[in-house]
């Protein structure tokens, strides 16, 4: 498809388990973002890539969170030793340029539930 | 740093009535302003954006918003809503003029259109 694709759509993890969330951006899009959306809240920025370079990871809540985009296309957000407070929808977005006036296109998100 | 306040968490309205969803922002630098809509189990979709120029911005689905610099507001309006407009609406800002591409979102306003 032509949009941003995220997988899995739903993930249930036991506390302490590691998880990996995948994002396939729109082909050719330079910029890729990860956001965390807790229940009843707006999305909050986690990290940002321009091609394969991670330019901003200031929003990652702890060193248990790690993101990569090794070939400048697909990205993976990894959460180690999941905690209940990690339960949220994780949104991926991509945009065609490195400028802040460019529209970001969002995927449907991965809903992570930690039990 | 920027912040966004959406003053109403829920707005119920009858079909064909007008609606205004309020958004105020705070920033020490110039910003771009966005409204996104999120339908149930969907990703965020851009409704409209203000970059520069005319303060009245028209978007998709009959929505419009007005940028007011003195009041630091960017309220969203529609003169006549439809049942299909039921969704959650998010106001967001990003740094203008070469700043970070990341979006800072408000907490959202849930619009419910009743028959």
mmCIF file of N, CA and C in Angstrom, chain B residues 33 48-58 64-70 73-75 77:
data_model
loop_
_atom_site.group_PDB
_atom_site.id
_atom_site.type_symbol
_atom_site.label_atom_id
_atom_site.label_comp_id
_atom_site.label_asym_id
_atom_site.label_seq_id
_atom_site.Cartn_x
_atom_site.Cartn_y
_atom_site.Cartn_z
ATOM 1 N N UNK B 33 1.442 25.569 12.740
ATOM 2 C CA UNK B 33 0.297 25.038 13.475
ATOM 3 C C UNK B 33 -0.475 24.048 12.617
ATOM 4 N N UNK B 48 -5.621 20.424 8.305
ATOM 5 C CA UNK B 48 -5.138 21.692 7.763
ATOM 6 C C UNK B 48 -3.896 22.127 8.519
ATOM 7 N N UNK B 49 -3.205 23.114 7.940
ATOM 8 C CA UNK B 49 -2.001 23.634 8.585
ATOM 9 C C UNK B 49 -1.842 25.120 8.278
ATOM 10 N N UNK B 50 -1.251 25.827 9.235
ATOM 11 C CA UNK B 50 -0.889 27.221 9.045
ATOM 12 C C UNK B 50 0.625 27.323 9.047
ATOM 13 N N UNK B 51 1.164 27.861 7.940
ATOM 14 C CA UNK B 51 2.607 28.057 7.848
ATOM 15 C C UNK B 51 2.940 29.544 7.862
ATOM 16 N N UNK B 52 2.231 30.315 7.036
ATOM 17 C CA UNK B 52 2.440 31.756 6.955
ATOM 18 C C UNK B 52 1.317 32.327 6.099
ATOM 19 N N UNK B 53 1.290 33.653 5.973
ATOM 20 C CA UNK B 53 0.332 34.276 5.082
ATOM 21 C C UNK B 53 -1.021 34.466 5.725
ATOM 22 N N UNK B 54 -2.064 34.246 4.959
ATOM 23 C CA UNK B 54 -3.424 34.479 5.432
ATOM 24 C C UNK B 54 -3.688 33.705 6.721
ATOM 25 N N UNK B 55 -4.294 34.382 7.678
ATOM 26 C CA UNK B 55 -4.515 33.748 8.983
ATOM 27 C C UNK B 55 -5.700 32.793 8.976
ATOM 28 N N UNK B 56 -6.521 32.849 7.944
ATOM 29 C CA UNK B 56 -7.640 31.913 7.826
ATOM 30 C C UNK B 56 -7.227 30.787 6.888
ATOM 31 N N UNK B 57 -7.250 29.595 7.409
ATOM 32 C CA UNK B 57 -6.778 28.433 6.653
ATOM 33 C C UNK B 57 -7.949 27.482 6.428
ATOM 34 N N UNK B 58 -8.105 27.041 5.195
ATOM 35 C CA UNK B 58 -9.164 26.075 4.886
ATOM 36 C C UNK B 58 -8.547 24.693 4.705
ATOM 37 N N UNK B 64 -12.130 24.761 8.790
ATOM 38 C CA UNK B 64 -11.238 25.898 8.650
ATOM 39 C C UNK B 64 -10.725 26.285 10.031
ATOM 40 N N UNK B 65 -9.618 27.008 10.065
ATOM 41 C CA UNK B 65 -9.049 27.450 11.342
ATOM 42 C C UNK B 65 -8.473 28.840 11.149
ATOM 43 N N UNK B 66 -8.462 29.586 12.241
ATOM 44 C CA UNK B 66 -7.937 30.944 12.189
ATOM 45 C C UNK B 66 -6.791 31.094 13.178
ATOM 46 N N UNK B 67 -5.663 31.557 12.679
ATOM 47 C CA UNK B 67 -4.480 31.807 13.500
ATOM 48 C C UNK B 67 -4.589 33.207 14.072
ATOM 49 N N UNK B 68 -4.473 33.325 15.388
ATOM 50 C CA UNK B 68 -4.490 34.614 16.053
ATOM 51 C C UNK B 68 -3.214 34.733 16.879
ATOM 52 N N UNK B 69 -2.275 35.511 16.358
ATOM 53 C CA UNK B 69 -0.959 35.576 17.010
ATOM 54 C C UNK B 69 -1.028 36.246 18.371
ATOM 55 N N UNK B 70 -1.824 37.295 18.499
ATOM 56 C CA UNK B 70 -1.881 38.031 19.764
ATOM 57 C C UNK B 70 -2.490 37.184 20.876
ATOM 58 N N UNK B 73 -3.712 31.606 19.530
ATOM 59 C CA UNK B 73 -4.769 30.611 19.361
ATOM 60 C C UNK B 73 -4.846 30.142 17.919
ATOM 61 N N UNK B 74 -5.430 28.977 17.746
ATOM 62 C CA UNK B 74 -5.626 28.381 16.410
ATOM 63 C C UNK B 74 -6.876 27.506 16.498
ATOM 64 N N UNK B 75 -8.028 28.153 16.595
ATOM 65 C CA UNK B 75 -9.286 27.439 16.787
ATOM 66 C C UNK B 75 -9.797 26.852 15.481
ATOM 67 N N UNK B 77 -12.950 25.349 13.178
ATOM 68 C CA UNK B 77 -14.387 25.581 13.047
ATOM 69 C C UNK B 77 -14.950 24.812 11.846
#
